mmCIF file of C-alpha atoms in Angstrom:
data_model
loop_
_atom_site.group_PDB
_atom_site.id
_atom_site.type_symbol
_atom_site.label_atom_id
_atom_site.label_comp_id
_atom_site.label_asym_id
_atom_site.label_seq_id
_atom_site.Cartn_x
_atom_site.Cartn_y
_atom_site.Cartn_z
ATOM 1 C CA MET K 12 9.702 1.649 25.678
ATOM 2 C CA GLY K 13 9.476 -1.710 23.920
ATOM 3 C CA LEU K 14 10.322 -5.183 25.133
ATOM 4 C CA SER K 15 14.034 -5.308 25.884
ATOM 5 C CA ASP K 16 16.091 -7.568 23.698
ATOM 6 C CA PRO K 17 18.400 -9.683 25.877
ATOM 7 C CA ALA K 18 20.817 -10.058 22.993
ATOM 8 C CA GLY K 19 20.912 -6.294 22.400
ATOM 9 C CA ARG K 20 21.198 -7.223 18.783
ATOM 10 C CA GLN K 21 22.521 -4.750 16.245
ATOM 11 C CA LEU K 22 21.111 -5.323 12.770
ATOM 12 C CA ARG K 23 22.979 -5.025 9.531
ATOM 13 C CA THR K 24 21.100 -3.750 6.489
ATOM 14 C CA THR K 25 20.709 -7.250 5.100
ATOM 15 C CA ALA K 26 19.178 -8.481 8.368
ATOM 16 C CA LEU K 27 16.801 -5.504 8.527
ATOM 17 C CA ALA K 28 15.675 -6.203 4.958
ATOM 18 C CA ARG K 29 15.136 -9.863 5.788
ATOM 19 C CA LEU K 30 13.071 -9.106 8.901
ATOM 20 C CA ARG K 31 10.901 -6.664 6.991
ATOM 21 C CA LEU K 32 10.307 -9.344 4.376
ATOM 22 C CA VAL K 33 9.054 -11.593 7.172
ATOM 23 C CA ALA K 34 6.874 -8.884 8.737
ATOM 24 C CA GLN K 35 5.251 -8.141 5.397
ATOM 25 C CA GLY K 36 4.080 -11.723 5.049
ATOM 26 C CA LEU K 37 6.168 -12.456 1.971
ATOM 27 C CA LEU K 38 7.612 -15.794 3.103
ATOM 28 C CA PRO K 39 5.954 -19.232 2.871
ATOM 29 C CA VAL K 40 4.392 -20.438 6.110
ATOM 30 C CA ALA K 41 6.875 -23.305 6.394
ATOM 31 C CA SER K 42 9.740 -20.825 6.586
ATOM 32 C CA VAL K 43 8.528 -18.727 9.489
ATOM 33 C CA GLY K 44 5.406 -20.278 10.999
ATOM 34 C CA GLU K 45 1.692 -19.724 10.530
ATOM 35 C CA ALA K 46 1.486 -16.340 12.252
ATOM 36 C CA LEU K 47 4.152 -14.744 10.034
ATOM 37 C CA GLY K 48 3.613 -16.536 6.733
ATOM 38 C CA LEU K 49 1.420 -15.839 3.735
ATOM 39 C CA ALA K 50 -2.193 -14.910 4.526
ATOM 40 C CA ALA K 51 -5.038 -17.351 3.967
ATOM 41 C CA ASP K 52 -7.094 -15.052 1.716
ATOM 42 C CA PRO K 53 -6.918 -11.581 0.106
ATOM 43 C CA VAL K 54 -8.970 -9.840 2.803
ATOM 44 C CA ALA K 55 -6.700 -11.212 5.532
ATOM 45 C CA ALA K 56 -3.610 -10.134 3.573
ATOM 46 C CA VAL K 57 -4.867 -6.563 3.222
ATOM 47 C CA ARG K 58 -6.039 -6.345 6.831
ATOM 48 C CA ARG K 59 -2.634 -7.541 7.996
ATOM 49 C CA MET K 60 -0.842 -4.865 5.963
ATOM 50 C CA THR K 61 -3.416 -2.148 6.886
ATOM 51 C CA ALA K 62 -2.900 -0.373 3.545
ATOM 52 C CA LEU K 63 -1.177 -1.244 0.264
ATOM 53 C CA GLN K 64 -0.331 1.624 -2.090
ATOM 54 C CA SER K 65 -2.424 1.143 -5.203
ATOM 55 C CA GLN K 66 -2.363 4.058 -7.621
ATOM 56 C CA ASN K 67 -1.642 1.483 -10.339
ATOM 57 C CA LEU K 68 -4.574 -0.940 -10.230
ATOM 58 C CA PRO K 69 -2.895 -4.085 -11.684
ATOM 59 C CA ALA K 70 0.102 -3.589 -9.388
ATOM 60 C CA GLY K 71 -2.210 -3.030 -6.451
ATOM 61 C CA LEU K 72 -4.052 -6.285 -7.105
ATOM 62 C CA LEU K 73 -0.777 -8.176 -7.401
ATOM 63 C CA GLN K 74 0.510 -6.698 -4.123
ATOM 64 C CA VAL K 75 -2.394 -8.423 -2.394
ATOM 65 C CA ALA K 76 -1.836 -11.727 -4.190
ATOM 66 C CA VAL K 77 1.883 -12.075 -3.436
ATOM 67 C CA ARG K 78 0.990 -11.930 0.264
ATOM 68 C CA THR K 79 -1.734 -14.589 -0.030
ATOM 69 C CA ARG K 80 -1.365 -18.345 -0.322
ATOM 70 C CA GLY K 81 -2.152 -19.719 -3.788
ATOM 71 C CA CYS K 82 -3.903 -16.520 -4.854
ATOM 72 C CA SER K 83 -5.119 -15.774 -8.391
ATOM 73 C CA GLU K 84 -6.062 -12.430 -9.885
ATOM 74 C CA ALA K 85 -9.667 -13.643 -9.926
ATOM 75 C CA ALA K 86 -9.565 -14.164 -6.148
ATOM 76 C CA VAL K 87 -8.461 -10.571 -5.505
ATOM 77 C CA VAL K 88 -11.112 -9.257 -7.906
ATOM 78 C CA GLU K 89 -13.692 -11.348 -6.055
ATOM 79 C CA ALA K 90 -12.599 -9.808 -2.742
ATOM 80 C CA LEU K 91 -13.204 -6.354 -4.237
ATOM 81 C CA ALA K 92 -16.586 -7.435 -5.569
ATOM 82 C CA GLY K 93 -17.562 -8.863 -2.194
ATOM 83 C CA GLY K 94 -16.769 -5.621 -0.404
ATOM 84 C CA GLY K 95 -14.161 -7.056 1.977
ATOM 85 C CA ILE K 96 -11.496 -4.780 0.507
ATOM 86 C CA VAL K 97 -11.785 -1.453 -1.271
ATOM 87 C CA ARG K 98 -9.495 0.955 -3.058
ATOM 88 C CA THR K 99 -9.664 4.594 -2.072
ATOM 89 C CA TRP K 100 -7.671 7.703 -1.221
ATOM 90 C CA THR K 101 -6.341 7.614 2.309
ATOM 91 C CA MET K 102 -3.025 9.045 3.527
ATOM 92 C CA ARG K 103 -0.415 10.947 1.487
ATOM 93 C CA GLY K 104 -3.012 11.866 -1.138
ATOM 94 C CA THR K 105 -2.717 8.611 -3.044
ATOM 95 C CA LEU K 106 -4.782 5.472 -3.566
ATOM 96 C CA PHE K 107 -4.481 2.458 -1.276
ATOM 97 C CA THR K 108 -6.133 -0.925 -1.074
ATOM 98 C CA VAL K 109 -7.512 -1.313 2.439
ATOM 99 C CA ALA K 110 -9.923 -3.525 4.338
ATOM 100 C CA ALA K 111 -13.431 -2.081 4.195
ATOM 101 C CA SER K 112 -13.551 -2.123 7.989
ATOM 102 C CA ASP K 113 -10.528 0.232 8.149
ATOM 103 C CA VAL K 114 -11.633 2.884 5.653
ATOM 104 C CA ARG K 115 -13.439 5.191 8.083
ATOM 105 C CA THR K 116 -10.499 5.196 10.505
ATOM 106 C CA LEU K 117 -7.841 5.801 7.850
ATOM 107 C CA VAL K 118 -9.714 8.460 5.893
ATOM 108 C CA GLY K 119 -10.978 10.164 9.033
ATOM 109 C CA LEU K 120 -7.431 10.633 10.310
ATOM 110 C CA ALA K 121 -5.750 11.544 7.045
ATOM 111 C CA SER K 122 -8.297 13.621 5.134
ATOM 112 C CA GLU K 123 -7.858 17.017 6.782
ATOM 113 C CA ARG K 124 -4.105 17.164 6.168
ATOM 114 C CA VAL K 125 -4.382 15.797 2.619
ATOM 115 C CA MET K 126 -7.144 18.231 1.667
ATOM 116 C CA ARG K 127 -5.269 21.140 3.191
ATOM 117 C CA SER K 128 -2.198 20.343 1.101
ATOM 118 C CA ALA K 129 -4.374 20.103 -2.027
ATOM 119 C CA SER K 130 -6.292 23.321 -1.412
ATOM 120 C CA SER K 131 -4.154 25.524 -3.678
ATOM 121 C CA ARG K 132 -4.593 23.055 -6.529
ATOM 122 C CA HIS K 133 -8.339 23.074 -5.932
ATOM 123 C CA ARG K 134 -8.332 26.876 -6.160
ATOM 124 C CA ASP K 135 -6.350 26.699 -9.408
ATOM 125 C CA LEU K 136 -8.995 24.361 -10.797
ATOM 126 C CA GLY K 137 -11.795 26.675 -9.715
ATOM 127 C CA ILE K 138 -13.325 24.165 -7.315
ATOM 128 C CA THR K 139 -15.589 25.802 -4.725
ATOM 129 C CA GLU K 140 -17.734 24.364 -1.936
ATOM 130 C CA GLU K 141 -20.759 25.008 -4.134
ATOM 131 C CA ASP K 142 -19.201 22.880 -6.886
ATOM 132 C CA VAL K 143 -18.520 20.076 -4.412
ATOM 133 C CA ALA K 144 -22.148 20.211 -3.250
ATOM 134 C CA VAL K 145 -23.310 19.867 -6.867
ATOM 135 C CA VAL K 146 -21.175 16.801 -7.651
ATOM 136 C CA ARG K 147 -22.000 15.239 -4.295
ATOM 137 C CA LYS K 148 -25.705 15.405 -5.111
ATOM 138 C CA VAL K 149 -25.027 14.009 -8.588
ATOM 139 C CA ALA K 150 -23.086 11.083 -7.119
ATOM 140 C CA GLU K 151 -25.642 10.384 -4.409
ATOM 141 C CA ASP K 152 -28.561 10.524 -6.852
ATOM 142 C CA ARG K 153 -26.888 8.318 -9.465
ATOM 143 C CA LEU K 154 -25.455 5.747 -7.053
ATOM 144 C CA ALA K 155 -28.250 5.457 -4.498
ATOM 145 C CA GLY K 156 -29.562 1.958 -3.998
ATOM 146 C CA GLY K 157 -26.355 0.135 -4.829
ATOM 147 C CA GLY K 158 -25.587 1.506 -8.274
ATOM 148 C CA GLY K 159 -22.052 1.734 -9.611
ATOM 149 C CA LEU K 160 -20.377 4.119 -12.035
ATOM 150 C CA THR K 161 -16.885 4.099 -13.506
ATOM 151 C CA ARG K 162 -14.726 7.187 -13.373
ATOM 152 C CA ALA K 163 -15.595 8.059 -16.978
ATOM 153 C CA GLU K 164 -19.305 7.713 -16.235
ATOM 154 C CA LEU K 165 -19.003 9.941 -13.175
ATOM 155 C CA PHE K 166 -17.182 12.529 -15.268
ATOM 156 C CA GLU K 167 -20.043 12.476 -17.797
ATOM 157 C CA ALA K 168 -22.554 12.963 -14.983
ATOM 158 C CA PHE K 169 -20.534 15.879 -13.584
ATOM 159 C CA GLU K 170 -20.347 17.502 -17.016
ATOM 160 C CA ALA K 171 -24.092 17.111 -17.480
ATOM 161 C CA ALA K 172 -24.568 18.980 -14.199
ATOM 162 C CA GLY K 173 -22.373 21.861 -15.400
ATOM 163 C CA GLN K 174 -19.196 20.771 -13.634
ATOM 164 C CA PRO K 175 -16.199 20.450 -16.005
ATOM 165 C CA ALA K 176 -14.163 17.294 -15.490
ATOM 166 C CA SER K 177 -11.232 17.981 -17.823
ATOM 167 C CA ALA K 178 -7.698 19.078 -16.872
ATOM 168 C CA GLN K 179 -7.768 16.894 -13.740
ATOM 169 C CA ARG K 180 -10.746 18.781 -12.321
ATOM 170 C CA GLY K 181 -12.918 15.669 -12.383
ATOM 171 C CA ILE K 182 -10.451 13.449 -10.555
ATOM 172 C CA HIS K 183 -9.933 16.101 -7.877
ATOM 173 C CA LEU K 184 -13.690 16.327 -7.378
ATOM 174 C CA ILE K 185 -13.826 12.554 -6.966
ATOM 175 C CA SER K 186 -10.898 12.699 -4.536
ATOM 176 C CA ILE K 187 -12.668 15.329 -2.455
ATOM 177 C CA LEU K 188 -15.815 13.179 -2.289
ATOM 178 C CA SER K 189 -13.698 10.177 -1.342
ATOM 179 C CA HIS K 190 -11.914 12.072 1.426
ATOM 180 C CA ARG K 191 -15.329 13.113 2.729
ATOM 181 C CA LEU K 192 -16.374 9.457 2.779
ATOM 182 C CA VAL K 193 -19.022 9.908 0.116
ATOM 183 C CA LEU K 194 -17.368 7.567 -2.419
ATOM 184 C CA VAL K 195 -15.184 4.474 -2.427
ATOM 185 C CA GLN K 196 -14.040 2.253 -5.288
ATOM 186 C CA GLY K 197 -15.583 -1.191 -5.297
ATOM 187 C CA PRO K 198 -16.045 -3.956 -7.880
ATOM 188 C CA LEU K 199 -14.301 -4.148 -11.219
ATOM 189 C CA ARG K 200 -16.246 -3.789 -14.428
ATOM 190 C CA GLY K 201 -13.847 -5.070 -17.043
ATOM 191 C CA ARG K 202 -10.587 -3.310 -16.197
ATOM 192 C CA GLN K 203 -12.276 -0.306 -14.582
ATOM 193 C CA GLN K 204 -13.427 0.026 -10.991
ATOM 194 C CA GLU K 205 -16.903 1.176 -10.125
ATOM 195 C CA PHE K 206 -17.466 3.887 -7.550
ATOM 196 C CA ARG K 207 -20.021 3.165 -4.840
ATOM 197 C CA LEU K 208 -21.538 5.251 -2.065
ATOM 198 C CA ALA K 209 -19.417 4.754 1.037
ATOM 199 C CA ASP K 210 -22.403 4.581 3.365
ATOM 200 C CA GLU K 211 -23.930 1.784 1.277
ATOM 201 C CA TRP K 212 -20.696 -0.121 0.650
ATOM 202 C CA LEU K 213 -18.741 0.127 3.912
ATOM 203 C CA PRO K 214 -19.570 -1.327 7.332
ATOM 204 C CA ALA K 215 -21.714 1.121 9.275
ATOM 205 C CA ALA K 216 -19.552 1.099 12.423
ATOM 206 C CA GLU K 217 -17.701 4.331 13.080
ATOM 207 C CA GLY K 218 -13.924 4.183 12.875
ATOM 208 C CA LEU K 219 -11.493 5.040 15.626
ATOM 209 C CA ALA K 220 -10.414 8.667 15.989
ATOM 210 C CA GLY K 221 -7.647 10.806 17.458
ATOM 211 C CA ASP K 222 -4.794 9.307 19.451
ATOM 212 C CA ASP K 223 -6.662 6.025 19.886
ATOM 213 C CA ALA K 224 -6.728 5.602 16.121
ATOM 214 C CA LEU K 225 -3.067 6.581 15.714
ATOM 215 C CA GLU K 226 -1.988 4.149 18.433
ATOM 216 C CA HIS K 227 -4.024 1.363 16.834
ATOM 217 C CA LEU K 228 -2.560 2.033 13.393
ATOM 218 C CA ALA K 229 0.979 2.430 14.742
ATOM 219 C CA GLY K 230 0.714 -1.008 16.334
ATOM 220 C CA ARG K 231 -0.389 -2.526 13.063
ATOM 221 C CA TYR K 232 2.364 -0.727 11.144
ATOM 222 C CA ILE K 233 4.969 -2.064 13.585
ATOM 223 C CA ALA K 234 3.582 -5.589 13.166
ATOM 224 C CA SER K 235 3.354 -5.487 9.371
ATOM 225 C CA HIS K 236 6.368 -3.333 8.441
ATOM 226 C CA GLY K 237 8.782 -3.618 11.362
ATOM 227 C CA PRO K 238 11.467 -3.101 12.371
ATOM 228 C CA VAL K 239 10.492 0.583 12.184
ATOM 229 C CA ASP K 240 10.481 3.713 14.328
ATOM 230 C CA GLU K 241 8.252 6.749 14.779
ATOM 231 C CA ARG K 242 9.824 8.552 11.814
ATOM 232 C CA ASP K 243 8.932 5.671 9.517
ATOM 233 C CA PHE K 244 5.336 5.642 10.761
ATOM 234 C CA ALA K 245 4.986 9.432 10.520
ATOM 235 C CA TRP K 246 6.138 9.356 6.902
ATOM 236 C CA TRP K 247 3.965 6.353 6.010
ATOM 237 C CA PHE K 248 0.853 7.950 7.463
ATOM 238 C CA GLY K 249 1.688 11.436 6.209
ATOM 239 C CA GLN K 250 1.679 13.126 9.614
ATOM 240 C CA PRO K 251 4.262 15.216 11.509
ATOM 241 C CA VAL K 252 6.504 13.202 13.824
ATOM 242 C CA GLY K 253 5.315 15.221 16.790
ATOM 243 C CA ARG K 254 1.711 14.242 16.075
ATOM 244 C CA VAL K 255 2.421 10.511 16.152
ATOM 245 C CA ARG K 256 5.171 10.352 18.795
ATOM 246 C CA GLY K 257 2.966 9.627 21.809
ATOM 247 C CA PRO K 258 0.642 7.128 20.091
ATOM 248 C CA PHE K 259 3.615 5.371 18.499
ATOM 249 C CA ALA K 260 5.375 5.054 21.865
ATOM 250 C CA ALA K 261 2.242 3.567 23.401
ATOM 251 C CA ALA K 262 1.913 1.073 20.541
ATOM 252 C CA ALA K 263 5.600 0.158 20.690
ATOM 253 C CA ALA K 264 5.445 -0.718 24.390
ATOM 254 C CA GLY K 265 4.490 -4.301 23.597
ATOM 255 C CA SER K 266 6.948 -4.679 20.719
ATOM 256 C CA ALA K 267 10.506 -5.960 20.545
ATOM 257 C CA GLU K 268 13.451 -3.581 20.144
ATOM 258 C CA VAL K 269 16.377 -3.979 17.774
ATOM 259 C CA MET K 270 19.159 -1.571 16.875
ATOM 260 C CA PHE K 271 20.067 -0.324 13.426
ATOM 261 C CA GLY K 272 23.019 1.991 13.687
ATOM 262 C CA GLU K 273 21.980 4.626 16.243
ATOM 263 C CA ARG K 274 18.278 4.008 15.724
ATOM 264 C CA THR K 275 16.059 1.933 17.995
ATOM 265 C CA LEU K 276 13.529 0.096 15.856
ATOM 266 C CA PHE K 277 10.437 -1.852 16.871
ATOM 267 C CA CYS K 278 8.859 -5.002 15.494
ATOM 268 C CA ALA K 279 6.713 -7.932 16.530
ATOM 269 C CA PRO K 280 8.502 -10.244 18.991
ATOM 270 C CA GLY K 281 8.148 -13.141 16.553
ATOM 271 C CA VAL K 282 9.966 -11.119 13.896
ATOM 272 C CA ALA K 283 12.771 -10.083 16.256
ATOM 273 C CA ALA K 284 13.254 -13.717 17.263
ATOM 274 C CA LEU K 285 14.391 -14.442 13.707
ATOM 275 C CA ALA K 286 17.155 -11.831 13.728
ATOM 276 C CA ASP K 287 19.880 -14.374 14.535
ATOM 277 C CA SER K 288 18.531 -17.012 12.162
ATOM 278 C CA ARG K 289 18.864 -17.213 8.404
ATOM 279 C CA ALA K 290 15.097 -17.120 7.813
ATOM 280 C CA GLY K 291 14.467 -15.393 4.504
ATOM 281 C CA ALA K 292 18.128 -14.874 3.620
ATOM 282 C CA ARG K 293 17.738 -16.635 0.276
ATOM 283 C CA ALA K 294 14.004 -16.092 -0.130
ATOM 284 C CA ALA K 295 13.077 -14.685 -3.523
ATOM 285 C CA ALA K 296 10.069 -12.501 -4.216
ATOM 286 C CA VAL K 297 8.841 -11.133 -7.536
ATOM 287 C CA LEU K 298 6.981 -7.956 -6.595
ATOM 288 C CA PRO K 299 4.896 -5.426 -8.520
ATOM 289 C CA GLY K 300 5.756 -1.770 -8.964
ATOM 290 C CA PHE K 301 5.098 0.435 -5.944
ATOM 291 C CA ASP K 302 5.254 -2.589 -3.655
ATOM 292 C CA GLU K 303 5.045 -1.804 0.048
ATOM 293 C CA LEU K 304 8.392 -3.529 0.687
ATOM 294 C CA ALA K 305 10.112 -0.656 -1.116
ATOM 295 C CA ILE K 306 7.671 2.195 -0.767
ATOM 296 C CA GLY K 307 6.372 1.646 2.761
ATOM 297 C CA TYR K 308 9.374 3.429 4.342
ATOM 298 C CA PRO K 309 11.009 6.833 3.796
ATOM 299 C CA ASP K 310 14.479 5.225 3.471
ATOM 300 C CA ARG K 311 14.407 3.052 0.365
ATOM 301 C CA SER K 312 18.037 1.933 0.667
ATOM 302 C CA VAL K 313 17.136 -1.059 2.834
ATOM 303 C CA ALA K 314 15.120 -2.737 0.079
ATOM 304 C CA ILE K 315 16.975 -1.147 -2.852
ATOM 305 C CA PRO K 316 20.793 -1.088 -2.714
ATOM 306 C CA ASP K 317 22.091 2.355 -3.670
ATOM 307 C CA PRO K 318 23.756 1.201 -6.933
ATOM 308 C CA TYR K 319 20.362 -0.095 -8.130
ATOM 309 C CA LEU K 320 18.146 2.800 -7.078
ATOM 310 C CA GLU K 321 17.941 4.532 -10.457
ATOM 311 C CA ARG K 322 17.336 1.193 -12.174
ATOM 312 C CA ILE K 323 14.278 0.676 -9.967
ATOM 313 C CA VAL K 324 13.210 4.354 -9.938
ATOM 314 C CA PRO K 325 14.445 5.790 -13.268
ATOM 315 C CA GLY K 326 15.370 9.437 -12.924
ATOM 316 C CA LEU K 327 14.241 9.241 -9.288
ATOM 317 C CA ASN K 328 10.859 10.391 -10.597
ATOM 318 C CA GLY K 329 8.702 8.511 -8.100
ATOM 319 C CA ILE K 330 7.739 5.719 -10.507
ATOM 320 C CA PHE K 331 8.822 2.366 -9.052
ATOM 321 C CA LYS K 332 9.435 -0.535 -11.409
ATOM 322 C CA SER K 333 8.452 -4.096 -10.574
ATOM 323 C CA MET K 334 11.243 -5.660 -8.504
ATOM 324 C CA VAL K 335 12.919 -9.009 -8.091
ATOM 325 C CA THR K 336 14.248 -9.393 -4.547
ATOM 326 C CA VAL K 337 16.356 -11.929 -2.686
ATOM 327 C CA GLY K 338 16.418 -11.682 1.090
ATOM 328 C CA GLY K 339 14.264 -8.549 0.875
ATOM 329 C CA ARG K 340 16.832 -6.684 -1.300
ATOM 330 C CA ALA K 341 16.371 -5.810 -4.967
ATOM 331 C CA VAL K 342 18.460 -7.804 -7.434
ATOM 332 C CA GLY K 343 16.582 -6.940 -10.625
ATOM 333 C CA THR K 344 13.394 -5.801 -12.314
ATOM 334 C CA TRP K 345 10.795 -7.566 -14.399
ATOM 335 C CA THR K 346 8.125 -6.802 -16.957
ATOM 336 C CA LYS K 347 5.041 -8.594 -18.203
ATOM 337 C CA GLY K 348 5.787 -10.185 -21.568
ATOM 338 C CA GLY K 349 4.337 -12.882 -23.763
ATOM 339 C CA THR K 350 0.816 -12.511 -25.118
ATOM 340 C CA PRO K 351 -2.530 -11.702 -23.467
ATOM 341 C CA ALA K 352 -3.421 -15.389 -23.703
ATOM 342 C CA ALA K 353 -0.044 -16.574 -22.413
ATOM 343 C CA PRO K 354 1.636 -13.839 -20.337
ATOM 344 C CA ARG K 355 5.077 -14.406 -18.880
ATOM 345 C CA VAL K 356 7.538 -12.705 -16.555
ATOM 346 C CA ASP K 357 10.578 -11.279 -18.364
ATOM 347 C CA LEU K 358 13.484 -10.770 -15.969
ATOM 348 C CA ASP K 359 16.259 -8.183 -15.991
ATOM 349 C CA LEU K 360 18.642 -9.268 -13.227
ATOM 350 C CA PHE K 361 21.347 -6.901 -12.049
ATOM 351 C CA GLU K 362 23.679 -9.570 -10.712
ATOM 352 C CA GLU K 363 24.470 -13.247 -11.031
ATOM 353 C CA LEU K 364 22.569 -15.330 -8.508
ATOM 354 C CA GLY K 365 23.621 -18.514 -6.798
ATOM 355 C CA PRO K 366 21.764 -21.807 -7.336
ATOM 356 C CA ALA K 367 19.427 -21.430 -4.333
ATOM 357 C CA ALA K 368 18.468 -17.847 -5.159
ATOM 358 C CA SER K 369 18.022 -18.704 -8.848
ATOM 359 C CA ALA K 370 15.711 -21.557 -7.946
ATOM 360 C CA GLY K 371 13.764 -19.242 -5.645
ATOM 361 C CA VAL K 372 13.357 -16.624 -8.352
ATOM 362 C CA ALA K 373 12.163 -19.260 -10.813
ATOM 363 C CA LYS K 374 9.569 -20.454 -8.288
ATOM 364 C CA ALA K 375 8.408 -16.889 -7.642
ATOM 365 C CA VAL K 376 8.091 -16.293 -11.385
ATOM 366 C CA ARG K 377 5.890 -19.376 -11.721
ATOM 367 C CA ARG K 378 3.710 -18.056 -8.942
ATOM 368 C CA ILE K 379 3.132 -14.756 -10.766
ATOM 369 C CA GLU K 380 2.370 -16.544 -14.011
ATOM 370 C CA ALA K 381 -0.083 -18.807 -12.178
ATOM 371 C CA TYR K 382 -1.730 -15.687 -10.724
ATOM 372 C CA TRP K 383 -2.426 -14.401 -14.220
ATOM 373 C CA ALA K 384 -3.626 -17.799 -15.406
ATOM 374 C CA GLY K 385 -6.226 -17.890 -12.627
#
């Protein structure tokens, strides 16, 4: 299926975590080479990852920055303002930051399943096709010609047209319009994002569709998240395994194979080549909540050791704290402290670190603080 591995290497959990750290572009270029290191700019970082979960906007911005060389918050905001990246609902019914050029492909593939799963909630909220037509016209009239409205401003416009926006009805109406490729989220205005008309904000080219699109996305998921298998990709994209099996197999044909227990996993050949090295073993990363390193796979135990799971995800309620990792494995959490004028990273480490790891964490902390400083 994939490229055979002459070593037939069997990965331990620590090695799998380390290789995923490499694939996700979270190591300095000097550690792993230009092709696998940090991206040159925010748009390249997002395109490489295909999609970064972003229901929390500050965390979503930081996810982009930690994968980009010398990146400030202002640089990510500028990429949003320039239209190279957008934030919108794609797979699994949640918000992701994606390259503008990928939006039509991602939404086109995912929307039917997401909307079907949300249909009972839409009925509970009294949302009909006639209601959607009303808010679509409101949005198109108000945003035509390059205008932008925040969520609150859209809600006011919906209310003025006789469409209640309270009790989550407004956000579901916006989600429906986004899944129909009417709206996307673009530039920031203060700490709020403006909605723009998709046809005015996105590239005009049609996205890929069907199995061609799934194969294309599976190849990118393997490259950016590997080692992974079809079950990982099916979960990540929110599709049944049977739907993605053929496209995934086609995409994996040019990938390298490694073993993890009884599972055959696939990754980029350059990532697999590092399996027998120590690349990334002591690499520290200070990552935001909901980071793709933890949440981009159905099995979280690779990035989060079992004893630490409830410290990262309190009550297992789906809310992921910001993580400190060494070698791709969580060793603590962190919060934003200090003052608005002088923010700092406050660490809560779960274990004592050696000198090399401690130095790496300190360097990663400085990088986050520099990101805030601009």
